[in-house]
Amino acid sequence: MHWLDTIGGDIAMDFRANPATLANAIPRAIEENGSTMIADTTAITARRERAAEVGTVFDAVVVGAGFAGMYMLHRLRGLGFSARVFEAGSGVGGTWYWNRYPGARCDVESMQYSFSFSEKLDQEWNWSEKYAPQPEILSYANHVADRFDLRRHIVFDTRVIAATFDEAAKGWLIQTDRGDKVAAKFCIMAVGCLSAPNRPNFRGLDDFRGPIYHTGEWPHQGVDFTGLRVGVVGTGSSAIQSIPIIAQQASALTVFQRTATWSVPAWNEKLTPEYLQAAKADYPALRAKARARPTGFYFPFNTKPALEANPDDREQQYEEAWARGGLPFLGAYGDLLFEKAANDTIADFARRKIRGIVKDPVTADLLCPDNVFGCKRLCVDTGYFETYNLPHVKLVDISRTPIERFTADGIEVDGVEYRLDAVVCATGFAAMTGSFDKITITGRAGLTLSEKWRAGPRAYLGIASAGFPNLFMITGPGSPSVLASMIQAIEQHVDWLADCMGHMRDIGAASIEPLAEDEDAWVEHVNEVSKVSLRSTCSSWYVGSNMPGRPRVFMPYIGGFPIYVQKCNEVMTGGFSGFVLEGAPVGNAAPEVRYTERWRVPLDIDVISPAAVAARRVPVV
Ligand code: N01
């Protein structure tokens, strides 16, 4: 296939009809490997002209100053690129800036939920708890911003509202809600996977006299629920973390549950100086072990199948895993997310735990999920189920009879009004694609990304999308993202992108864009691999079905972090195979690898995991 066939629109048509157009328009047109390539010099001239029009031109604009945007800025500056980050919030931290609800904390251990690119940073920072609370993670983000002097290139309180591809300049025109218009060669979306709050349009919302909060947009000054009758809608991770704390303040707490949730105790604890010292002494080894794991973070993993264990041993194994707590509970056996019969054994164990904690049998029954254990994102709690033993806490089942409406004084379900002073919507997010939809991103031939993704997101490696040259996504759909430890997933993408952009500069490439056929094959692969896992079998935000009207597509890549990284490395070594590099005199040449080297880790294939299972059953394309 000729590369022109991979792009749509007038320009491709024009070039095909009249090749002279191309030669006239481009001072340095080079024929190589059957491809016509456009030198970056023309694009640079066009970008300079655009700079005169719009005011400022950068090598790269980054959207968002969460962990992804911060690290991207650091790498861009390290390469000598000019860059600007636009951030809607007043500070850095992204998800940890916005999600300030009571009890918010990370459920990946803090020693691993942090940047790994700087050994000095690893050694300097001291986490106080096994699972860091939101204020501490935000302090860490601020520390990183100060330590690496990031703020001077971040524009806060400014939301990007549009990004438009400029064909002549091979770059992007970016507009903000404050009237800025800037041009850049690269536009990098560091917009977060869970950053567009889902606010269900319940009937009568405006009638309610009290305040309505969303966990993902929590007031900075905090909320005091003392003495109030509070309603919480939703029982996902945010609800499970906040409910026990809200219950300590509220005079009455009513939880509206549509789907019961699996949750495992965190057994959070303070980290002692001795623990920190020992962990830091071996930090590089811990980081390396984490990179080799399907989830991008390390925890003990029993590779044996649950179904081969005798029932007594299995019970013992689950007890020990429950006593360790947290997400590693799913590592009790290797087949739990692949064999329904195996999953039934852990689900049965967890249901017995819930019934053992919750005293009222009717409430306990309602709290026992009937879906696959760990199908939706597993929750990790501190005292969640115990909270329902408190006399002022009530659970309302809305699985069969949804919330009818909000009234002036509360919420009505099945003809019953629950009187409330305040409501907390812990209703989650338009996951993976919602943050992209908030920006009008217009690529070649006027096609917007939202239009292209109407039937589900399409991105090569979750990094870039055909028709949108020089537009990159950090942890976009089709990459491990939310199924890996987010900061490791972010770092791997940023390092890859930094090497990619450095290479483009080295060889004078004007633009990079996935080939449609490689993108299609990757999207198909992401879809095929998801079918290997039981996680594809239930409704969840992984498949977009937490909100009405969204297409049902399994969005993150479930083949495991190391296998994905291996694929990215191969693409890079192959001179960005699957991508078209316009203007590169040497075509798809192998790049100089500056940052990606640390991600070349051997596969821990013994760990039976999505990675291993998928690798055996579904060859990576
Ligand atoms: O959101 P969710 P979340 N009427 O989508 C319910 C990460 N996170 O903010 O299950 C009534 O999980 C919905 O019901 P159902 C983590 O990855 C991480 O809690 O769709 N109910 C569900 O119960 C997590 O998975 C941490 O039937 C409605 C709830 O609202 C992700 O963020 C902490 C409804 C939403 O649960 C999202 O978690 C917190 C409606 N119309 C979050 N619409 C860490 O510790 C939705 N619901 C790292």
XYZ file of C-alpha atoms and ligand atoms in Angstrom:
669
model
C 0.000 0.000 0.000
C 1.241 3.485 -0.841
C 1.363 5.783 2.138
C -0.989 8.233 0.432
C -3.639 5.579 0.549
C -3.490 5.646 4.309
C -4.585 9.232 4.579
C -7.859 10.716 3.582
C -8.815 14.127 2.439
C -8.171 16.622 -0.294
C -4.429 16.773 -0.034
C -3.882 13.090 -0.641
C -6.358 13.222 -3.526
C -4.633 16.253 -4.974
C -1.186 14.680 -4.801
C -2.408 11.543 -6.509
C -4.085 13.448 -9.314
C -1.172 15.772 -9.858
C 2.180 14.640 -8.453
C 3.682 17.942 -9.559
C 1.708 19.612 -6.772
C 3.813 17.737 -4.315
C 7.105 18.561 -6.041
C 6.218 22.231 -6.338
C 5.036 22.519 -2.823
C 7.964 20.789 -1.227
C 11.501 22.001 -1.810
C 13.116 18.769 -0.743
C 11.051 15.873 -2.078
C 12.794 12.579 -1.845
C 11.815 9.258 -3.363
C 12.935 6.335 -1.283
C 11.565 2.847 -0.647
C 8.622 3.662 -2.834
C 7.548 6.486 -0.534
C 7.444 10.163 -1.270
C 8.721 11.959 1.786
C 8.376 15.579 2.674
C 11.261 17.382 4.322
C 10.538 19.159 7.594
C 11.961 22.408 6.226
C 8.726 23.345 4.460
C 6.736 22.538 7.543
C 9.120 24.594 9.655
C 8.601 27.579 7.352
C 4.839 27.121 7.584
C 5.034 26.823 11.357
C 7.063 30.064 11.503
C 4.396 31.809 9.436
C 1.781 30.397 11.754
C 3.762 31.691 14.739
C 3.470 35.194 13.340
C -0.301 34.685 13.151
C -0.919 33.021 16.488
C 1.764 34.590 18.612
C 3.748 31.625 19.855
C 5.098 28.434 18.397
C 6.521 25.513 20.332
C 8.066 22.218 19.449
C 5.464 20.585 21.669
C 2.317 21.449 23.556
C 1.325 19.074 26.318
C -2.269 18.969 27.547
C -2.435 18.254 31.277
C 0.017 18.554 34.172
C -0.684 15.293 35.946
C 2.078 12.737 36.298
C 2.075 12.163 32.528
C 2.309 15.827 31.551
C 4.952 16.558 34.165
C 7.252 13.755 33.077
C 6.689 14.548 29.390
C 7.726 18.142 30.010
C 10.834 16.985 31.836
C 11.887 14.750 28.945
C 11.073 17.344 26.259
C 13.220 19.902 28.011
C 15.986 17.345 28.449
C 16.010 16.971 24.668
C 16.174 20.731 24.177
C 12.643 21.035 22.774
C 10.574 24.110 23.501
C 7.390 23.079 25.258
C 4.332 24.449 26.970
C 1.946 22.547 29.226
C -1.635 23.719 29.639
C -3.431 22.593 32.790
C -7.065 23.238 33.705
C -6.364 23.054 37.448
C -4.453 25.549 39.548
C -1.737 23.038 40.354
C 0.022 19.881 39.228
C -1.073 16.322 40.085
C -3.951 15.603 37.692
C -6.192 12.958 39.169
C -4.655 13.572 42.603
C -5.360 17.279 42.275
C -9.078 16.756 41.593
C -9.952 13.640 43.637
C -9.799 15.066 47.149
C -12.757 13.155 48.547
C -12.457 11.813 52.096
C -10.384 8.644 52.254
C -8.861 9.022 48.769
C -5.641 7.074 48.573
C -3.764 4.925 46.125
C -4.208 1.175 46.227
C -0.846 0.419 44.631
C 1.826 0.433 47.342
C 3.428 3.848 47.627
C 7.000 2.543 47.200
C 5.932 1.500 43.708
C 3.359 4.186 42.887
C 5.924 6.874 42.146
C 8.289 7.934 39.370
C 11.192 5.588 38.768
C 13.224 7.706 36.317
C 15.407 9.320 38.969
C 17.220 7.220 41.526
C 17.970 10.361 43.515
C 14.280 11.187 43.682
C 13.564 7.630 44.850
C 16.120 7.986 47.601
C 15.029 11.471 48.714
C 11.325 10.954 49.108
C 9.894 9.202 52.184
C 6.399 7.750 52.027
C 4.636 7.635 55.372
C 2.155 4.805 54.711
C 1.981 1.559 52.769
C -0.841 3.088 50.695
C -0.307 6.823 50.350
C -3.228 9.151 51.035
C -4.189 11.699 48.371
C -2.646 14.736 50.168
C 0.714 12.980 50.341
C 0.623 11.990 46.659
C -0.229 15.587 45.795
C 2.723 16.769 47.930
C 4.925 14.349 46.013
C 3.674 15.743 42.687
C 4.449 19.265 43.917
C 7.858 18.159 45.119
C 8.630 16.727 41.662
C 7.437 19.949 40.002
C 9.751 22.026 42.212
C 12.698 19.664 42.139
C 12.736 19.527 38.353
C 11.727 23.173 37.972
C 8.682 22.310 35.886
C 6.299 25.126 36.785
C 7.851 27.813 34.582
C 6.640 25.947 31.501
C 3.166 25.102 32.793
C 0.225 27.446 32.292
C -2.332 26.735 35.037
C -6.059 27.496 35.180
C -6.202 27.095 31.420
C -8.164 24.403 29.641
C -7.353 23.371 26.082
C -10.607 23.394 24.147
C -9.446 22.671 20.596
C -6.484 21.254 18.699
C -6.516 21.436 14.908
C -4.041 19.824 12.528
C -2.419 22.297 10.190
C -1.549 20.417 7.022
C 0.965 22.920 5.663
C 2.826 23.277 8.925
C 2.539 19.570 9.767
C 1.657 20.745 13.231
C -1.140 21.679 15.557
C -3.001 24.854 16.378
C -4.084 24.769 19.966
C -6.752 26.956 21.548
C -7.554 27.424 25.203
C -10.571 28.663 27.108
C -8.609 31.808 27.968
C -8.150 32.809 24.367
C -4.591 31.524 23.846
C -3.762 30.322 20.352
C -0.427 28.606 19.953
C 1.163 26.440 17.286
C 3.286 23.363 17.886
C 4.811 20.568 15.872
C 3.669 17.998 18.400
C 0.513 17.951 20.465
C 0.676 15.502 23.354
C -2.470 14.513 25.177
C -1.634 13.803 28.818
C -5.295 14.068 29.740
C -5.722 11.075 32.058
C -7.750 7.897 31.767
C -10.232 8.711 34.521
C -10.571 12.471 34.405
C -13.953 13.216 32.842
C -16.515 12.825 35.648
C -19.697 10.888 34.940
C -22.557 13.024 36.196
C -25.756 11.030 35.622
C -28.587 13.269 34.593
C -31.013 12.219 37.335
C -34.468 13.701 37.071
C -35.036 16.618 39.436
C -31.343 17.333 40.159
C -32.046 21.059 40.228
C -34.889 20.589 42.711
C -32.594 19.260 45.426
C -31.974 21.995 48.009
C -28.699 20.648 49.404
C -25.257 20.438 47.850
C -24.366 17.679 45.375
C -20.700 16.710 45.184
C -18.818 14.512 42.724
C -15.861 12.611 44.184
C -13.773 13.493 41.135
C -14.258 17.244 41.612
C -14.087 17.605 45.350
C -14.041 21.110 46.911
C -10.502 22.101 47.882
C -11.570 23.392 51.256
C -13.028 19.974 52.103
C -16.567 19.182 53.218
C -17.726 18.761 56.791
C -20.664 16.338 56.963
C -20.998 16.531 60.737
C -24.620 16.104 61.766
C -25.894 15.865 58.172
C -28.018 13.219 56.458
C -25.839 12.195 53.549
C -26.599 10.094 50.475
C -23.855 8.381 48.464
C -24.678 7.208 44.941
C -22.353 4.477 43.674
C -20.220 1.757 45.227
C -16.990 1.769 43.170
C -13.479 2.515 44.498
C -14.214 6.169 45.289
C -17.357 5.289 47.247
C -15.704 2.421 49.063
C -12.887 4.675 50.224
C -15.111 7.591 51.216
C -18.106 5.821 52.796
C -16.344 4.756 56.042
C -15.056 8.318 56.598
C -18.344 10.033 55.721
C -20.127 7.622 58.077
C -17.938 8.860 60.949
C -19.268 12.408 60.433
C -22.811 12.065 59.141
C -25.828 11.690 61.416
C -27.312 9.320 58.820
C -25.767 7.788 55.724
C -27.744 6.199 52.891
C -25.829 4.358 50.171
C -27.557 3.807 46.811
C -26.080 0.670 45.245
C -26.645 -0.368 41.623
C -24.015 -3.127 41.564
C -22.381 -4.732 44.585
C -18.596 -4.480 44.533
C -15.781 -6.856 45.352
C -13.424 -5.341 47.865
C -10.410 -6.622 49.758
C -9.006 -5.100 52.967
C -5.972 -2.852 52.504
C -4.432 -3.489 55.917
C -2.779 -0.133 55.475
C 0.043 0.697 57.907
C 2.674 3.292 58.696
C 6.051 2.685 57.080
C 8.866 2.608 59.621
C 12.288 4.200 58.986
C 13.754 0.677 59.050
C 11.354 -0.504 56.344
C 12.095 2.521 54.163
C 15.832 2.085 54.572
C 15.693 -1.599 53.631
C 13.393 -0.977 50.658
C 15.521 1.881 49.348
C 18.706 -0.149 49.632
C 17.276 -2.425 46.973
C 15.115 0.097 45.077
C 16.558 -0.454 41.565
C 15.951 -4.199 41.903
C 12.340 -3.615 42.998
C 11.783 -1.302 40.033
C 13.241 -3.860 37.634
C 11.080 -6.667 39.051
C 8.016 -4.418 38.723
C 8.701 -3.689 35.055
C 8.737 -7.413 34.302
C 5.280 -7.967 35.808
C 2.014 -7.949 33.849
C 0.664 -5.195 36.101
C 3.853 -3.127 36.116
C 4.135 -3.507 39.880
C 5.571 -6.315 41.932
C 3.758 -8.565 44.393
C 3.990 -12.243 45.271
C 2.180 -14.255 42.610
C 1.266 -17.915 42.855
C 1.327 -19.278 39.320
C -0.479 -22.545 40.160
C -4.090 -23.030 39.042
C -6.750 -22.832 41.750
C -8.576 -25.811 40.309
C -5.616 -28.116 40.874
C -5.404 -27.321 44.590
C -7.382 -29.394 47.080
C -10.136 -27.419 48.843
C -8.332 -27.222 52.215
C -5.099 -25.942 50.709
C -7.048 -23.490 48.595
C -8.874 -22.138 51.628
C -5.551 -21.735 53.408
C -4.069 -19.961 50.392
C -7.009 -17.531 50.223
C -6.772 -16.851 53.966
C -3.094 -15.969 53.606
C -3.736 -13.783 50.554
C -6.642 -12.046 52.378
C -4.318 -11.423 55.325
C -1.825 -9.735 52.951
C -4.763 -7.811 51.445
C -5.029 -5.365 48.568
C -4.889 -5.978 44.833
C -2.334 -8.835 45.257
C -5.250 -10.928 46.580
C -5.896 -11.715 42.912
C -2.420 -13.264 42.757
C -3.523 -16.141 45.002
C -3.714 -18.392 41.916
C -2.777 -18.082 38.284
C -6.092 -18.954 36.635
C -8.502 -16.768 38.592
C -9.194 -14.332 35.774
C -9.269 -16.967 33.048
C -11.310 -19.920 34.292
C -14.818 -19.291 35.559
C -14.734 -22.363 37.794
C -11.501 -21.122 39.384
C -12.995 -17.674 39.809
C -16.030 -19.192 41.521
C -13.759 -20.506 44.286
C -12.333 -17.078 45.152
C -15.759 -15.432 44.753
C -17.228 -17.955 47.178
C -14.434 -17.245 49.678
C -14.899 -13.458 49.419
C -18.692 -13.755 49.831
C -18.164 -15.733 53.023
C -15.865 -12.956 54.258
C -18.543 -10.324 53.568
C -21.190 -12.402 55.348
C -18.771 -12.862 58.247
C -18.355 -9.102 58.623
C -21.852 -7.711 57.955
C -24.249 -8.618 60.746
C -27.601 -7.977 59.077
C -28.132 -10.917 56.667
C -30.310 -8.919 54.241
C -27.680 -6.169 53.937
C -24.933 -8.792 53.684
C -26.781 -10.488 50.827
C -27.114 -7.178 48.991
C -23.414 -6.486 49.445
C -22.408 -9.844 47.962
C -21.650 -9.392 44.249
C -22.906 -12.054 41.870
C -20.489 -11.280 39.039
C -16.968 -12.541 38.335
C -14.532 -11.706 41.133
C -12.215 -8.899 39.931
C -14.223 -8.403 36.738
C -14.734 -4.731 37.440
C -11.689 -3.024 38.904
C -11.107 -4.687 42.305
C -11.588 -2.304 45.240
C -9.361 -2.062 48.283
C -10.902 -0.771 51.493
C -10.431 0.077 55.120
C -13.541 -0.830 57.068
C -15.999 -0.652 54.162
C -18.172 -3.666 54.951
C -17.896 -2.992 58.716
C -19.498 0.427 58.121
C -22.841 -1.265 57.365
C -22.959 -2.536 60.975
C -23.357 1.054 62.177
C -26.967 1.823 63.134
C -27.138 5.067 61.131
C -25.906 3.511 57.847
C -28.429 2.128 55.361
C -28.006 0.389 52.017
C -30.627 0.932 49.304
C -30.691 -1.507 46.410
C -31.260 0.319 43.130
C -30.333 -2.568 40.849
C -33.941 -3.312 39.871
C -35.590 0.012 40.661
C -33.217 2.850 39.727
C -33.201 6.277 41.311
C -36.515 7.764 40.213
C -35.672 11.391 40.859
C -34.130 13.920 43.168
C -36.665 15.870 45.204
C -36.182 19.093 47.140
C -35.406 17.026 50.223
C -33.730 13.903 48.996
C -33.780 10.990 46.576
C -36.803 8.931 45.589
C -36.536 5.213 44.799
C -39.502 2.931 44.178
C -41.921 5.477 45.620
C -39.891 5.957 48.825
C -38.256 9.311 49.547
C -34.930 9.157 51.390
C -34.514 12.525 53.100
C -31.027 13.960 52.707
C -29.085 17.169 53.407
C -26.222 16.450 50.980
C -25.494 13.975 48.186
C -22.166 12.551 47.056
C -22.090 11.196 43.516
C -19.332 8.590 43.461
C -20.456 7.742 39.951
C -17.083 7.456 38.267
C -15.865 8.665 34.918
C -16.267 8.540 31.161
C -13.193 6.331 31.202
C -10.354 6.307 28.669
C -11.995 8.460 25.992
C -13.985 11.046 27.990
C -11.045 13.416 28.403
C -10.403 13.372 24.647
C -14.057 14.066 23.908
C -13.894 17.272 25.940
C -11.448 18.747 23.395
C -12.326 19.279 19.732
C -9.398 17.470 18.139
C -9.511 17.881 14.367
C -7.141 15.884 12.192
C -6.716 15.498 8.464
C -9.656 16.398 6.220
C -11.579 17.931 9.106
C -12.243 14.620 10.826
C -12.521 14.928 14.604
C -11.165 12.284 16.942
C -14.574 11.924 18.600
C -16.120 11.161 15.200
C -13.403 8.677 14.372
C -13.889 6.981 17.758
C -17.693 6.951 17.686
C -17.834 3.147 17.520
C -14.928 2.785 19.952
C -11.415 4.165 20.265
C -8.886 3.339 17.541
C -5.238 4.030 18.266
C -2.030 2.248 17.285
C -0.446 0.990 20.527
C -2.673 3.481 22.367
C -0.094 6.111 21.388
C -1.306 7.682 18.134
C -4.234 7.509 15.735
C -4.212 7.443 11.924
C -5.395 10.736 10.444
C -3.926 12.702 13.371
C -0.206 13.149 12.564
C 2.107 14.311 15.347
C -0.659 13.882 17.921
C 0.382 11.598 20.754
C -1.536 10.102 23.642
C 0.003 9.091 26.935
C -1.673 5.889 28.178
C -4.316 6.116 25.486
C -6.892 3.400 24.758
C -5.248 0.243 23.449
C -2.324 0.475 25.881
C -2.079 -1.272 29.302
C -2.719 2.062 31.097
C -5.295 1.394 33.837
C -4.451 -2.322 33.947
C -0.878 -1.504 34.906
C 0.467 0.685 37.651
C -0.324 4.057 36.088
C 2.960 5.818 36.764
C 4.999 2.986 35.226
C 2.696 2.950 32.195
C 3.103 6.724 31.887
C 6.884 6.607 32.149
C 7.189 3.902 29.494
C 5.043 5.918 27.052
C 6.878 9.161 27.745
C 10.311 7.562 27.283
C 9.165 5.989 24.018
C 7.717 9.283 22.785
C 10.832 11.213 23.787
C 12.971 8.804 21.776
C 10.529 9.057 18.888
C 10.520 12.859 18.801
C 14.304 12.993 19.240
C 14.663 10.592 16.324
C 12.363 12.664 14.146
C 14.510 15.686 14.805
C 17.679 13.679 14.105
C 16.438 12.603 10.681
C 14.447 15.715 9.793
C 11.038 14.058 9.739
C 8.127 16.444 9.487
C 5.467 14.146 10.849
C 4.671 10.693 12.124
C 1.368 8.899 11.797
C 0.238 5.291 12.161
C -0.577 3.314 9.038
C -4.280 2.550 9.028
C -3.699 -1.168 8.455
C -1.307 -1.480 11.417
C -3.696 0.459 13.590
C -6.568 -1.802 12.554
C -4.509 -4.898 13.324
C -3.585 -3.546 16.761
C -7.168 -2.607 17.628
C -8.251 -6.091 16.567
C -5.492 -7.625 18.696
C -6.525 -5.580 21.758
C -10.055 -6.825 21.252
C -9.036 -10.469 20.729
C -6.783 -10.542 23.803
C -9.541 -9.124 25.972
C -11.683 -12.173 25.187
C -9.086 -14.377 26.888
C -9.870 -12.734 30.212
C -13.062 -13.060 32.261
C -12.837 -9.276 32.661
C -14.466 -8.875 29.276
C -17.609 -10.625 30.509
C -19.214 -7.979 32.716
C -20.335 -4.385 32.458
C -17.690 -1.985 33.689
C -15.924 1.218 32.779
C -13.242 -0.953 31.111
C -15.821 -1.571 28.383
C -17.532 1.817 28.617
C -20.811 0.320 29.806
C -20.924 2.269 33.074
C -22.555 5.090 31.134
C -25.501 4.963 28.754
C -24.864 5.485 25.048
C -21.194 4.530 24.931
C -20.055 1.737 22.599
C -19.135 -1.500 24.334
C -15.429 -1.991 23.598
C -12.749 -3.317 25.934
C -10.464 -0.278 25.928
C -7.216 -1.006 27.816
C -4.718 -3.597 26.545
C -5.013 -6.654 28.760
C -2.138 -8.660 27.247
C 0.154 -7.563 30.076
C 2.636 -4.750 30.476
C 5.883 -6.561 29.472
C 4.434 -8.011 26.278
C 3.123 -4.600 25.329
C 6.506 -3.010 26.097
C 8.225 -5.624 23.964
C 5.925 -4.730 21.064
C 6.688 -1.003 21.508
C 10.417 -1.758 21.586
C 10.157 -3.793 18.388
C 8.269 -0.989 16.662
C 11.005 1.426 17.691
C 13.881 -0.846 16.701
C 12.198 -1.290 13.338
C 12.450 2.482 12.804
C 8.845 2.967 13.938
C 7.380 0.203 11.879
C 3.661 0.647 11.395
C 4.138 4.411 11.229
C 4.717 6.714 8.261
C 7.504 9.213 8.800
C 7.067 12.055 6.362
C 10.130 13.982 5.321
C 12.608 11.465 6.639
C 15.402 11.055 4.057
C 16.378 7.749 5.644
C 12.858 6.396 5.949
C 12.138 3.998 8.778
C 15.709 3.900 10.127
C 16.481 2.542 13.578
C 16.592 5.402 16.087
C 19.164 6.336 18.655
C 17.646 5.080 21.877
C 18.106 7.586 24.674
C 15.446 6.771 27.234
C 13.708 3.555 26.268
C 16.549 1.229 27.184
C 15.401 0.719 30.768
C 12.161 -0.838 29.535
C 13.949 -3.700 27.768
C 13.276 -6.353 30.392
C 13.048 -10.116 29.987
C 9.530 -11.511 30.067
C 8.673 -13.321 33.286
C 6.786 -15.897 31.251
C 6.497 -18.262 34.212
C 3.999 -15.936 35.751
C 0.666 -17.165 34.468
C -0.986 -13.905 33.759
C -2.876 -12.076 31.071
C 0.495 -11.616 29.387
C 1.432 -15.254 29.295
C -2.010 -16.575 28.511
C -2.600 -14.016 25.816
C 0.831 -14.609 24.353
C 0.136 -18.308 24.026
C -3.369 -18.011 22.674
C -3.293 -14.748 20.737
C -0.021 -13.943 18.943
C 0.970 -10.314 19.350
C 0.567 -8.658 15.968
O -16.051 4.919 39.687
P -16.692 3.490 39.291
P -15.014 5.265 40.856
N -27.128 5.362 38.957
O -17.093 3.629 37.876
C -22.408 3.778 40.052
C -9.905 4.526 39.981
N -9.818 4.864 41.368
O -14.823 6.731 40.859
O -21.306 -0.497 38.898
C -26.660 4.683 40.005
O -15.804 2.387 39.657
C -21.770 2.571 39.446
O -22.691 1.516 39.363
P -22.431 0.293 38.309
C -10.078 3.029 39.881
O -9.442 2.555 38.737
C -8.695 4.471 41.960
O -15.396 4.616 42.118
O -22.037 0.939 37.013
N -25.388 4.329 40.173
C -20.633 2.334 40.425
O -21.056 1.689 41.576
C -11.563 2.923 39.809
O -12.032 1.718 39.292
C -8.528 4.688 43.255
O -23.707 -0.422 38.258
C -24.532 4.718 39.225
C -20.220 3.753 40.782
O -21.332 4.595 40.504
C -11.886 4.125 38.957
O -11.028 5.138 39.420
C -9.523 5.284 44.001
C -24.935 5.450 38.105
C -19.063 4.230 39.958
O -17.951 3.421 40.221
C -13.285 4.619 39.038
O -13.715 4.549 40.385
C -10.683 5.691 43.382
C -26.311 5.776 37.988
N -26.768 6.449 36.935
C -10.818 5.469 42.054
N -23.846 5.700 37.341
C -7.244 4.245 43.803
O -7.155 3.832 44.892
C -22.806 5.124 37.964
N -23.211 4.527 39.107
C -6.059 4.249 42.909
